Amino acid sequence: MYKLISKLFARSLGLYFNLTSLFVPKKTAKKAFVLFCTPRKGKVIKGQKGFLEDAKDLILEEGDNSIQTYRWKGTGPTLLLMHGWESNTFRWRNFIPRLQKENYNIIAMDAPAHGNSSGAILNVPLYTSCAQKVINTYNPQFIIGHSIGGMTLLYNLFKHAKHNEKVHKVVTLGSPSELSDFMRQYKNILGLNGRMMQLLEDYFINTFGFRFAEFSSSKFVKDITKKGLLIHDELDVIAPYWSSEQVHANWKGSKLVTTKGLGHSLHQDKVRDQIVDFLKS
């Protein structure tokens, strides 16, 4: 019943957007974009507070956003962790002890509209600008990103290549590649018509300078010279496995590790060990 109600609500929103786009196209496109960028969860809940409070570090200001960072001090290389959509730094709770064994200086950040950071929306360009603020502050040698965090990481290396020379290695976990896939799903869920999708793409072009098809991790990595590790599960139902295959095909310095049955989150010990081995190699 809940799924049926959710589907009907989504369709009603789509109908609303399709109709209002005839009268106020730009305003409607912005509303549809904001909805697309609005997470339903990801803020800190009761069971997560203790773990996060103990590690709180700087709050960095980037535009209108206050970004909460966390730190677990170590004398080894500095490492940055970037979580995915509707998540926060708590997702790394089981990985951080493994990294502490290697004495890494561990930094993590809550993306805008997630965890203890401010804001109501999140998109890759916004996440990228906030991540660059964190990178400029802490100068990590290694960066690990899960899901949208991984997609953001690759876009960041593309956009800020000249400013991230100290970053030596990066890792993505279950990360998507193509914006066009997200927009296709959004279109189908809401039942948006062709006119509405064109308005959305126009809004995207005017705001970010990219068409849907141009915003692609597999294109962003073509000139990246850093070493990368891509870990992706064949049965991932959130971000398709072929996303990492396409990125790997275009990234000369990358290694693709394929898992089967470990899911989208990739929380398992074997995954953590593979990451640590890659960072130490």
PDB file of C-alpha atoms in Angstrom:
ATOM      1  CA  MET A   1       0.000   0.000   0.000  1.00  0.00           C
ATOM      2  CA  TYR A   2       2.833   2.407   0.901  1.00  0.00           C
ATOM      3  CA  LYS A   3       4.533   1.822  -2.469  1.00  0.00           C
ATOM      4  CA  LEU A   4       1.234   2.428  -4.269  1.00  0.00           C
ATOM      5  CA  ILE A   5       0.673   5.710  -2.420  1.00  0.00           C
ATOM      6  CA  SER A   6       4.235   6.819  -3.121  1.00  0.00           C
ATOM      7  CA  LYS A   7       3.849   6.006  -6.802  1.00  0.00           C
ATOM      8  CA  LEU A   8       0.558   7.902  -7.044  1.00  0.00           C
ATOM      9  CA  PHE A   9       2.069  10.901  -5.252  1.00  0.00           C
ATOM     10  CA  ALA A  10       5.060  10.914  -7.609  1.00  0.00           C
ATOM     11  CA  ARG A  11       2.766  10.735 -10.634  1.00  0.00           C
ATOM     12  CA  SER A  12       0.654  13.612  -9.297  1.00  0.00           C
ATOM     13  CA  LEU A  13       3.793  15.717  -8.951  1.00  0.00           C
ATOM     14  CA  GLY A  14       4.766  14.840 -12.499  1.00  0.00           C
ATOM     15  CA  LEU A  15       1.354  15.850 -13.781  1.00  0.00           C
ATOM     16  CA  TYR A  16       1.644  19.134 -11.875  1.00  0.00           C
ATOM     17  CA  PHE A  17       5.045  19.856 -13.435  1.00  0.00           C
ATOM     18  CA  ASN A  18       3.843  18.924 -16.929  1.00  0.00           C
ATOM     19  CA  LEU A  19       0.883  21.290 -16.653  1.00  0.00           C
ATOM     20  CA  THR A  20       2.547  24.268 -14.971  1.00  0.00           C
ATOM     21  CA  SER A  21       5.462  24.118 -17.427  1.00  0.00           C
ATOM     22  CA  LEU A  22       3.032  25.451 -20.048  1.00  0.00           C
ATOM     23  CA  PHE A  23       2.530  28.682 -18.086  1.00  0.00           C
ATOM     24  CA  VAL A  24       5.676  29.248 -15.980  1.00  0.00           C
ATOM     25  CA  PRO A  25       8.339  27.076 -17.629  1.00  0.00           C
ATOM     26  CA  LYS A  26      11.473  28.418 -15.911  1.00  0.00           C
ATOM     27  CA  LYS A  27       9.898  28.440 -12.466  1.00  0.00           C
ATOM     28  CA  THR A  28       8.592  24.913 -12.957  1.00  0.00           C
ATOM     29  CA  ALA A  29      11.975  23.652 -14.153  1.00  0.00           C
ATOM     30  CA  LYS A  30      13.615  25.062 -11.026  1.00  0.00           C
ATOM     31  CA  LYS A  31      11.009  23.396  -8.797  1.00  0.00           C
ATOM     32  CA  ALA A  32      11.540  20.047 -10.527  1.00  0.00           C
ATOM     33  CA  PHE A  33      15.306  20.421 -10.179  1.00  0.00           C
ATOM     34  CA  VAL A  34      15.075  21.242  -6.473  1.00  0.00           C
ATOM     35  CA  LEU A  35      12.868  18.209  -5.932  1.00  0.00           C
ATOM     36  CA  PHE A  36      15.419  16.059  -7.762  1.00  0.00           C
ATOM     37  CA  CYS A  37      18.157  17.347  -5.429  1.00  0.00           C
ATOM     38  CA  THR A  38      16.237  17.024  -2.161  1.00  0.00           C
ATOM     39  CA  PRO A  39      17.160  14.021   0.053  1.00  0.00           C
ATOM     40  CA  ARG A  40      14.469  12.419   2.207  1.00  0.00           C
ATOM     41  CA  LYS A  41      16.911  11.309   4.887  1.00  0.00           C
ATOM     42  CA  GLY A  42      20.571  11.466   5.804  1.00  0.00           C
ATOM     43  CA  LYS A  43      20.504  13.817   8.769  1.00  0.00           C
ATOM     44  CA  VAL A  44      21.909  12.488  12.036  1.00  0.00           C
ATOM     45  CA  ILE A  45      19.572  10.222  13.991  1.00  0.00           C
ATOM     46  CA  LYS A  46      19.715   9.300  17.669  1.00  0.00           C
ATOM     47  CA  GLY A  47      21.860   6.183  17.355  1.00  0.00           C
ATOM     48  CA  GLN A  48      24.517   8.017  15.344  1.00  0.00           C
ATOM     49  CA  LYS A  49      25.111  11.047  17.573  1.00  0.00           C
ATOM     50  CA  GLY A  50      27.658   9.585  19.990  1.00  0.00           C
ATOM     51  CA  PHE A  51      30.003   8.318  17.312  1.00  0.00           C
ATOM     52  CA  LEU A  52      29.897  11.592  15.382  1.00  0.00           C
ATOM     53  CA  GLU A  53      30.057  13.995  18.341  1.00  0.00           C
ATOM     54  CA  ASP A  54      33.327  12.530  19.582  1.00  0.00           C
ATOM     55  CA  ALA A  55      35.044  13.183  16.246  1.00  0.00           C
ATOM     56  CA  LYS A  56      33.688  16.619  15.289  1.00  0.00           C
ATOM     57  CA  ASP A  57      36.347  18.936  13.900  1.00  0.00           C
ATOM     58  CA  LEU A  58      36.074  22.143  11.865  1.00  0.00           C
ATOM     59  CA  ILE A  59      32.887  23.608  10.426  1.00  0.00           C
ATOM     60  CA  LEU A  60      33.810  25.034   7.025  1.00  0.00           C
ATOM     61  CA  GLU A  61      31.789  27.691   5.212  1.00  0.00           C
ATOM     62  CA  GLU A  62      31.298  27.274   1.475  1.00  0.00           C
ATOM     63  CA  GLY A  63      28.749  29.605  -0.102  1.00  0.00           C
ATOM     64  CA  ASP A  64      25.537  29.276   1.873  1.00  0.00           C
ATOM     65  CA  ASN A  65      26.555  25.928   3.365  1.00  0.00           C
ATOM     66  CA  SER A  66      28.194  25.077   6.684  1.00  0.00           C
ATOM     67  CA  ILE A  67      30.091  21.811   6.248  1.00  0.00           C
ATOM     68  CA  GLN A  68      30.775  19.653   9.287  1.00  0.00           C
ATOM     69  CA  THR A  69      34.075  17.810   9.205  1.00  0.00           C
ATOM     70  CA  TYR A  70      35.336  15.017  11.474  1.00  0.00           C
ATOM     71  CA  ARG A  71      38.815  13.888  12.377  1.00  0.00           C
ATOM     72  CA  TRP A  72      40.444  10.782  13.824  1.00  0.00           C
ATOM     73  CA  LYS A  73      44.068  11.813  14.265  1.00  0.00           C
ATOM     74  CA  GLY A  74      46.970   9.704  13.066  1.00  0.00           C
ATOM     75  CA  THR A  75      50.595  10.297  12.130  1.00  0.00           C
ATOM     76  CA  GLY A  76      50.301   8.670   8.707  1.00  0.00           C
ATOM     77  CA  PRO A  77      49.006  10.097   5.402  1.00  0.00           C
ATOM     78  CA  THR A  78      45.821  12.167   5.503  1.00  0.00           C
ATOM     79  CA  LEU A  79      42.772  10.445   4.048  1.00  0.00           C
ATOM     80  CA  LEU A  80      39.358  11.943   3.215  1.00  0.00           C
ATOM     81  CA  LEU A  81      36.079   9.982   3.321  1.00  0.00           C
ATOM     82  CA  MET A  82      33.033  11.083   1.280  1.00  0.00           C
ATOM     83  CA  HIS A  83      29.667   9.389   1.830  1.00  0.00           C
ATOM     84  CA  GLY A  84      26.789   8.907  -0.593  1.00  0.00           C
ATOM     85  CA  TRP A  85      23.178  10.051  -1.072  1.00  0.00           C
ATOM     86  CA  GLU A  86      20.917  10.063   2.012  1.00  0.00           C
ATOM     87  CA  SER A  87      23.816   9.031   4.235  1.00  0.00           C
ATOM     88  CA  ASN A  88      26.421  10.755   6.416  1.00  0.00           C
ATOM     89  CA  THR A  89      29.814  10.164   8.029  1.00  0.00           C
ATOM     90  CA  PHE A  90      28.336   7.460  10.277  1.00  0.00           C
ATOM     91  CA  ARG A  91      28.415   5.107   7.267  1.00  0.00           C
ATOM     92  CA  TRP A  92      32.190   4.797   7.802  1.00  0.00           C
ATOM     93  CA  ARG A  93      31.906   3.678  11.448  1.00  0.00           C
ATOM     94  CA  ASN A  94      33.167   0.141  10.777  1.00  0.00           C
ATOM     95  CA  PHE A  95      35.872   1.188   8.344  1.00  0.00           C
ATOM     96  CA  ILE A  96      37.500   3.846  10.516  1.00  0.00           C
ATOM     97  CA  PRO A  97      38.944   1.359  13.093  1.00  0.00           C
ATOM     98  CA  ARG A  98      40.558  -0.539  10.189  1.00  0.00           C
ATOM     99  CA  LEU A  99      42.110   2.691   8.898  1.00  0.00           C
ATOM    100  CA  GLN A 100      43.256   3.618  12.403  1.00  0.00           C
ATOM    101  CA  LYS A 101      45.271   0.390  12.550  1.00  0.00           C
ATOM    102  CA  GLU A 102      47.319   1.819   9.678  1.00  0.00           C
ATOM    103  CA  ASN A 103      47.645   5.123  11.579  1.00  0.00           C
ATOM    104  CA  TYR A 104      46.041   7.226   8.830  1.00  0.00           C
ATOM    105  CA  ASN A 105      45.059  10.779   9.683  1.00  0.00           C
ATOM    106  CA  ILE A 106      41.358  10.337   8.900  1.00  0.00           C
ATOM    107  CA  ILE A 107      39.121  13.200   7.781  1.00  0.00           C
ATOM    108  CA  ALA A 108      35.440  12.847   6.888  1.00  0.00           C
ATOM    109  CA  MET A 109      32.779  15.318   5.809  1.00  0.00           C
ATOM    110  CA  ASP A 110      29.006  15.501   5.835  1.00  0.00           C
ATOM    111  CA  ALA A 111      27.703  16.623   2.451  1.00  0.00           C
ATOM    112  CA  PRO A 112      25.252  19.547   2.244  1.00  0.00           C
ATOM    113  CA  ALA A 113      21.772  18.579   3.532  1.00  0.00           C
ATOM    114  CA  HIS A 114      23.280  15.502   5.215  1.00  0.00           C
ATOM    115  CA  GLY A 115      24.578  14.655   8.665  1.00  0.00           C
ATOM    116  CA  ASN A 116      25.432  17.751  10.690  1.00  0.00           C
ATOM    117  CA  SER A 117      25.975  19.973   7.654  1.00  0.00           C
ATOM    118  CA  SER A 118      23.482  22.664   6.701  1.00  0.00           C
ATOM    119  CA  GLY A 119      21.342  22.957   3.595  1.00  0.00           C
ATOM    120  CA  ALA A 120      18.284  21.362   2.052  1.00  0.00           C
ATOM    121  CA  ILE A 121      19.575  20.092  -1.309  1.00  0.00           C
ATOM    122  CA  LEU A 122      22.532  18.159  -2.703  1.00  0.00           C
ATOM    123  CA  ASN A 123      23.888  17.757  -6.210  1.00  0.00           C
ATOM    124  CA  VAL A 124      27.305  16.776  -7.532  1.00  0.00           C
ATOM    125  CA  PRO A 125      28.523  20.319  -8.412  1.00  0.00           C
ATOM    126  CA  LEU A 126      27.515  21.560  -4.945  1.00  0.00           C
ATOM    127  CA  TYR A 127      29.102  18.555  -3.239  1.00  0.00           C
ATOM    128  CA  THR A 128      32.226  19.158  -5.339  1.00  0.00           C
ATOM    129  CA  SER A 129      32.678  22.773  -4.269  1.00  0.00           C
ATOM    130  CA  CYS A 130      32.232  21.805  -0.619  1.00  0.00           C
ATOM    131  CA  ALA A 131      34.629  18.876  -0.975  1.00  0.00           C
ATOM    132  CA  GLN A 132      37.233  21.195  -2.504  1.00  0.00           C
ATOM    133  CA  LYS A 133      36.943  23.420   0.545  1.00  0.00           C
ATOM    134  CA  VAL A 134      37.696  20.394   2.719  1.00  0.00           C
ATOM    135  CA  ILE A 135      40.565  19.315   0.451  1.00  0.00           C
ATOM    136  CA  ASN A 136      42.116  22.799   0.570  1.00  0.00           C
ATOM    137  CA  THR A 137      41.885  22.772   4.356  1.00  0.00           C
ATOM    138  CA  TYR A 138      43.249  19.286   5.119  1.00  0.00           C
ATOM    139  CA  ASN A 139      45.363  18.424   2.020  1.00  0.00           C
ATOM    140  CA  PRO A 140      44.570  14.689   1.855  1.00  0.00           C
ATOM    141  CA  GLN A 141      46.805  12.320  -0.093  1.00  0.00           C
ATOM    142  CA  PHE A 142      44.026   9.748  -0.436  1.00  0.00           C
ATOM    143  CA  ILE A 143      40.270  10.164  -0.997  1.00  0.00           C
ATOM    144  CA  ILE A 144      37.594   7.466  -0.757  1.00  0.00           C
ATOM    145  CA  GLY A 145      34.054   8.073  -1.984  1.00  0.00           C
ATOM    146  CA  HIS A 146      30.953   5.876  -1.825  1.00  0.00           C
ATOM    147  CA  SER A 147      28.168   6.106  -4.421  1.00  0.00           C
ATOM    148  CA  ILE A 148      27.461   9.798  -5.173  1.00  0.00           C
ATOM    149  CA  GLY A 149      30.511  10.580  -3.053  1.00  0.00           C
ATOM    150  CA  GLY A 150      32.592   8.640  -5.579  1.00  0.00           C
ATOM    151  CA  MET A 151      30.951  10.353  -8.533  1.00  0.00           C
ATOM    152  CA  THR A 152      31.635  13.700  -6.874  1.00  0.00           C
ATOM    153  CA  LEU A 153      35.233  12.722  -6.250  1.00  0.00           C
ATOM    154  CA  LEU A 154      35.835  12.032  -9.941  1.00  0.00           C
ATOM    155  CA  TYR A 155      34.130  15.254 -11.013  1.00  0.00           C
ATOM    156  CA  ASN A 156      36.249  17.096  -8.453  1.00  0.00           C
ATOM    157  CA  LEU A 157      39.478  15.703  -9.929  1.00  0.00           C
ATOM    158  CA  PHE A 158      38.262  16.768 -13.380  1.00  0.00           C
ATOM    159  CA  LYS A 159      37.242  20.282 -12.379  1.00  0.00           C
ATOM    160  CA  HIS A 160      40.008  21.077  -9.893  1.00  0.00           C
ATOM    161  CA  ALA A 161      42.914  19.129 -11.400  1.00  0.00           C
ATOM    162  CA  LYS A 162      45.413  21.975 -10.913  1.00  0.00           C
ATOM    163  CA  HIS A 163      44.513  22.385  -7.232  1.00  0.00           C
ATOM    164  CA  ASN A 164      44.669  18.738  -6.168  1.00  0.00           C
ATOM    165  CA  GLU A 165      48.255  17.812  -6.937  1.00  0.00           C
ATOM    166  CA  LYS A 166      48.760  16.424  -3.414  1.00  0.00           C
ATOM    167  CA  VAL A 167      46.060  13.790  -3.958  1.00  0.00           C
ATOM    168  CA  HIS A 168      47.879  10.607  -5.009  1.00  0.00           C
ATOM    169  CA  LYS A 169      45.256   7.857  -4.964  1.00  0.00           C
ATOM    170  CA  VAL A 170      41.458   7.691  -4.986  1.00  0.00           C
ATOM    171  CA  VAL A 171      38.904   4.950  -4.383  1.00  0.00           C
ATOM    172  CA  THR A 172      35.268   4.775  -5.499  1.00  0.00           C
ATOM    173  CA  LEU A 173      32.754   2.315  -4.091  1.00  0.00           C
ATOM    174  CA  GLY A 174      29.567   1.466  -6.001  1.00  0.00           C
ATOM    175  CA  SER A 175      29.609   4.803  -7.775  1.00  0.00           C
ATOM    176  CA  PRO A 176      27.282   5.777 -10.639  1.00  0.00           C
ATOM    177  CA  SER A 177      28.651   7.357 -13.787  1.00  0.00           C
ATOM    178  CA  GLU A 178      26.016   8.982 -16.006  1.00  0.00           C
ATOM    179  CA  LEU A 179      23.696  11.847 -15.098  1.00  0.00           C
ATOM    180  CA  SER A 180      21.518  10.885 -18.073  1.00  0.00           C
ATOM    181  CA  ASP A 181      20.625   7.624 -16.281  1.00  0.00           C
ATOM    182  CA  PHE A 182      19.453   9.520 -13.198  1.00  0.00           C
ATOM    183  CA  MET A 183      17.353  11.851 -15.304  1.00  0.00           C
ATOM    184  CA  ARG A 184      15.820   8.930 -17.209  1.00  0.00           C
ATOM    185  CA  GLN A 185      14.789   7.354 -13.906  1.00  0.00           C
ATOM    186  CA  TYR A 186      13.417  10.676 -12.663  1.00  0.00           C
ATOM    187  CA  LYS A 187      11.391  11.058 -15.854  1.00  0.00           C
ATOM    188  CA  ASN A 188       9.902   7.565 -15.512  1.00  0.00           C
ATOM    189  CA  ILE A 189       9.109   7.856 -11.783  1.00  0.00           C
ATOM    190  CA  LEU A 190       7.255  11.155 -12.157  1.00  0.00           C
ATOM    191  CA  GLY A 191       5.924  10.574 -15.670  1.00  0.00           C
ATOM    192  CA  LEU A 192       7.466  13.791 -17.006  1.00  0.00           C
ATOM    193  CA  ASN A 193       6.818  14.585 -20.650  1.00  0.00           C
ATOM    194  CA  GLY A 194       9.380  15.547 -23.281  1.00  0.00           C
ATOM    195  CA  ARG A 195       8.749  19.265 -22.902  1.00  0.00           C
ATOM    196  CA  MET A 196       9.377  19.124 -19.178  1.00  0.00           C
ATOM    197  CA  MET A 197      12.583  17.152 -19.616  1.00  0.00           C
ATOM    198  CA  GLN A 198      13.864  19.686 -22.149  1.00  0.00           C
ATOM    199  CA  LEU A 199      13.147  22.480 -19.688  1.00  0.00           C
ATOM    200  CA  LEU A 200      15.064  20.587 -17.030  1.00  0.00           C
ATOM    201  CA  GLU A 201      18.015  20.105 -19.335  1.00  0.00           C
ATOM    202  CA  ASP A 202      17.956  23.802 -20.257  1.00  0.00           C
ATOM    203  CA  TYR A 203      17.990  24.628 -16.555  1.00  0.00           C
ATOM    204  CA  PHE A 204      20.947  22.306 -16.057  1.00  0.00           C
ATOM    205  CA  ILE A 205      22.838  23.894 -18.960  1.00  0.00           C
ATOM    206  CA  ASN A 206      22.217  27.425 -17.690  1.00  0.00           C
ATOM    207  CA  THR A 207      23.167  26.509 -14.122  1.00  0.00           C
ATOM    208  CA  PHE A 208      26.134  24.165 -14.590  1.00  0.00           C
ATOM    209  CA  GLY A 209      27.127  24.430 -18.239  1.00  0.00           C
ATOM    210  CA  PHE A 210      26.511  20.737 -18.983  1.00  0.00           C
ATOM    211  CA  ARG A 211      23.902  18.773 -20.877  1.00  0.00           C
ATOM    212  CA  PHE A 212      22.719  15.547 -19.230  1.00  0.00           C
ATOM    213  CA  ALA A 213      24.843  13.359 -21.503  1.00  0.00           C
ATOM    214  CA  GLU A 214      27.938  15.503 -20.942  1.00  0.00           C
ATOM    215  CA  PHE A 215      27.902  15.095 -17.171  1.00  0.00           C
ATOM    216  CA  SER A 216      29.626  11.730 -17.125  1.00  0.00           C
ATOM    217  CA  SER A 217      32.275  10.207 -14.854  1.00  0.00           C
ATOM    218  CA  SER A 218      33.474   8.053 -17.744  1.00  0.00           C
ATOM    219  CA  LYS A 219      34.272  11.277 -19.621  1.00  0.00           C
ATOM    220  CA  PHE A 220      35.696  13.124 -16.618  1.00  0.00           C
ATOM    221  CA  VAL A 221      38.392  10.505 -16.004  1.00  0.00           C
ATOM    222  CA  LYS A 222      39.927  10.496 -19.481  1.00  0.00           C
ATOM    223  CA  ASP A 223      42.692  12.898 -18.490  1.00  0.00           C
ATOM    224  CA  ILE A 224      43.123  11.865 -14.852  1.00  0.00           C
ATOM    225  CA  THR A 225      46.647  10.650 -14.178  1.00  0.00           C
ATOM    226  CA  LYS A 226      46.191   9.629 -10.548  1.00  0.00           C
ATOM    227  CA  LYS A 227      45.899   5.995  -9.521  1.00  0.00           C
ATOM    228  CA  GLY A 228      42.366   4.812  -8.828  1.00  0.00           C
ATOM    229  CA  LEU A 229      40.625   1.778  -7.393  1.00  0.00           C
ATOM    230  CA  LEU A 230      37.033   1.108  -8.477  1.00  0.00           C
ATOM    231  CA  ILE A 231      35.097  -1.438  -6.420  1.00  0.00           C
ATOM    232  CA  HIS A 232      31.628  -2.383  -7.622  1.00  0.00           C
ATOM    233  CA  ASP A 233      29.253  -5.289  -7.097  1.00  0.00           C
ATOM    234  CA  GLU A 234      27.855  -7.051 -10.174  1.00  0.00           C
ATOM    235  CA  LEU A 235      24.412  -7.216  -8.547  1.00  0.00           C
ATOM    236  CA  ASP A 236      24.270  -3.583  -7.369  1.00  0.00           C
ATOM    237  CA  VAL A 237      20.642  -2.474  -7.784  1.00  0.00           C
ATOM    238  CA  ILE A 238      21.316   1.188  -6.885  1.00  0.00           C
ATOM    239  CA  ALA A 239      24.212   2.045  -9.183  1.00  0.00           C
ATOM    240  CA  PRO A 240      24.656  -0.330 -12.143  1.00  0.00           C
ATOM    241  CA  TYR A 241      27.922  -2.255 -12.340  1.00  0.00           C
ATOM    242  CA  TRP A 242      28.579  -1.109 -15.898  1.00  0.00           C
ATOM    243  CA  SER A 243      29.088   2.408 -14.522  1.00  0.00           C
ATOM    244  CA  SER A 244      32.461   1.415 -13.093  1.00  0.00           C
ATOM    245  CA  GLU A 245      33.233  -0.656 -16.177  1.00  0.00           C
ATOM    246  CA  GLN A 246      32.858   2.441 -18.357  1.00  0.00           C
ATOM    247  CA  VAL A 247      34.928   4.570 -16.008  1.00  0.00           C
ATOM    248  CA  HIS A 248      37.650   1.923 -15.845  1.00  0.00           C
ATOM    249  CA  ALA A 249      37.761   1.675 -19.653  1.00  0.00           C
ATOM    250  CA  ASN A 250      38.561   5.393 -19.915  1.00  0.00           C
ATOM    251  CA  TRP A 251      40.887   5.706 -16.912  1.00  0.00           C
ATOM    252  CA  LYS A 252      44.389   4.475 -17.671  1.00  0.00           C
ATOM    253  CA  GLY A 253      45.525   4.486 -14.041  1.00  0.00           C
ATOM    254  CA  SER A 254      42.574   2.596 -12.613  1.00  0.00           C
ATOM    255  CA  LYS A 255      41.976  -0.906 -11.307  1.00  0.00           C
ATOM    256  CA  LEU A 256      38.486  -2.430 -11.240  1.00  0.00           C
ATOM    257  CA  VAL A 257      37.614  -4.914  -8.500  1.00  0.00           C
ATOM    258  CA  THR A 258      34.383  -6.799  -9.103  1.00  0.00           C
ATOM    259  CA  THR A 259      32.396  -8.332  -6.245  1.00  0.00           C
ATOM    260  CA  LYS A 260      29.263 -10.433  -6.357  1.00  0.00           C
ATOM    261  CA  GLY A 261      26.530 -10.415  -3.734  1.00  0.00           C
ATOM    262  CA  LEU A 262      28.084  -7.757  -1.478  1.00  0.00           C
ATOM    263  CA  GLY A 263      25.477  -5.144  -2.343  1.00  0.00           C
ATOM    264  CA  HIS A 264      25.672  -1.413  -2.926  1.00  0.00           C
ATOM    265  CA  SER A 265      27.049  -0.449   0.490  1.00  0.00           C
ATOM    266  CA  LEU A 266      30.172  -2.658   0.280  1.00  0.00           C
ATOM    267  CA  HIS A 267      30.693  -2.687   4.044  1.00  0.00           C
ATOM    268  CA  GLN A 268      32.503  -6.045   4.190  1.00  0.00           C
ATOM    269  CA  ASP A 269      35.963  -6.676   5.686  1.00  0.00           C
ATOM    270  CA  LYS A 270      37.323  -8.028   2.406  1.00  0.00           C
ATOM    271  CA  VAL A 271      36.482  -4.733   0.723  1.00  0.00           C
ATOM    272  CA  ARG A 272      38.204  -2.739   3.470  1.00  0.00           C
ATOM    273  CA  ASP A 273      41.303  -4.909   3.187  1.00  0.00           C
ATOM    274  CA  GLN A 274      41.437  -4.405  -0.587  1.00  0.00           C
ATOM    275  CA  ILE A 275      41.267  -0.641  -0.130  1.00  0.00           C
ATOM    276  CA  VAL A 276      44.032  -0.599   2.477  1.00  0.00           C
ATOM    277  CA  ASP A 277      46.228  -2.839   0.313  1.00  0.00           C
ATOM    278  CA  PHE A 278      45.747  -0.460  -2.622  1.00  0.00           C
ATOM    279  CA  LEU A 279      46.602   2.613  -0.528  1.00  0.00           C
ATOM    280  CA  LYS A 280      49.737   0.954   0.851  1.00  0.00           C
ATOM    281  CA  SER A 281      50.986  -0.346  -2.515  1.00  0.00           C
TER     282      SER A 281
END
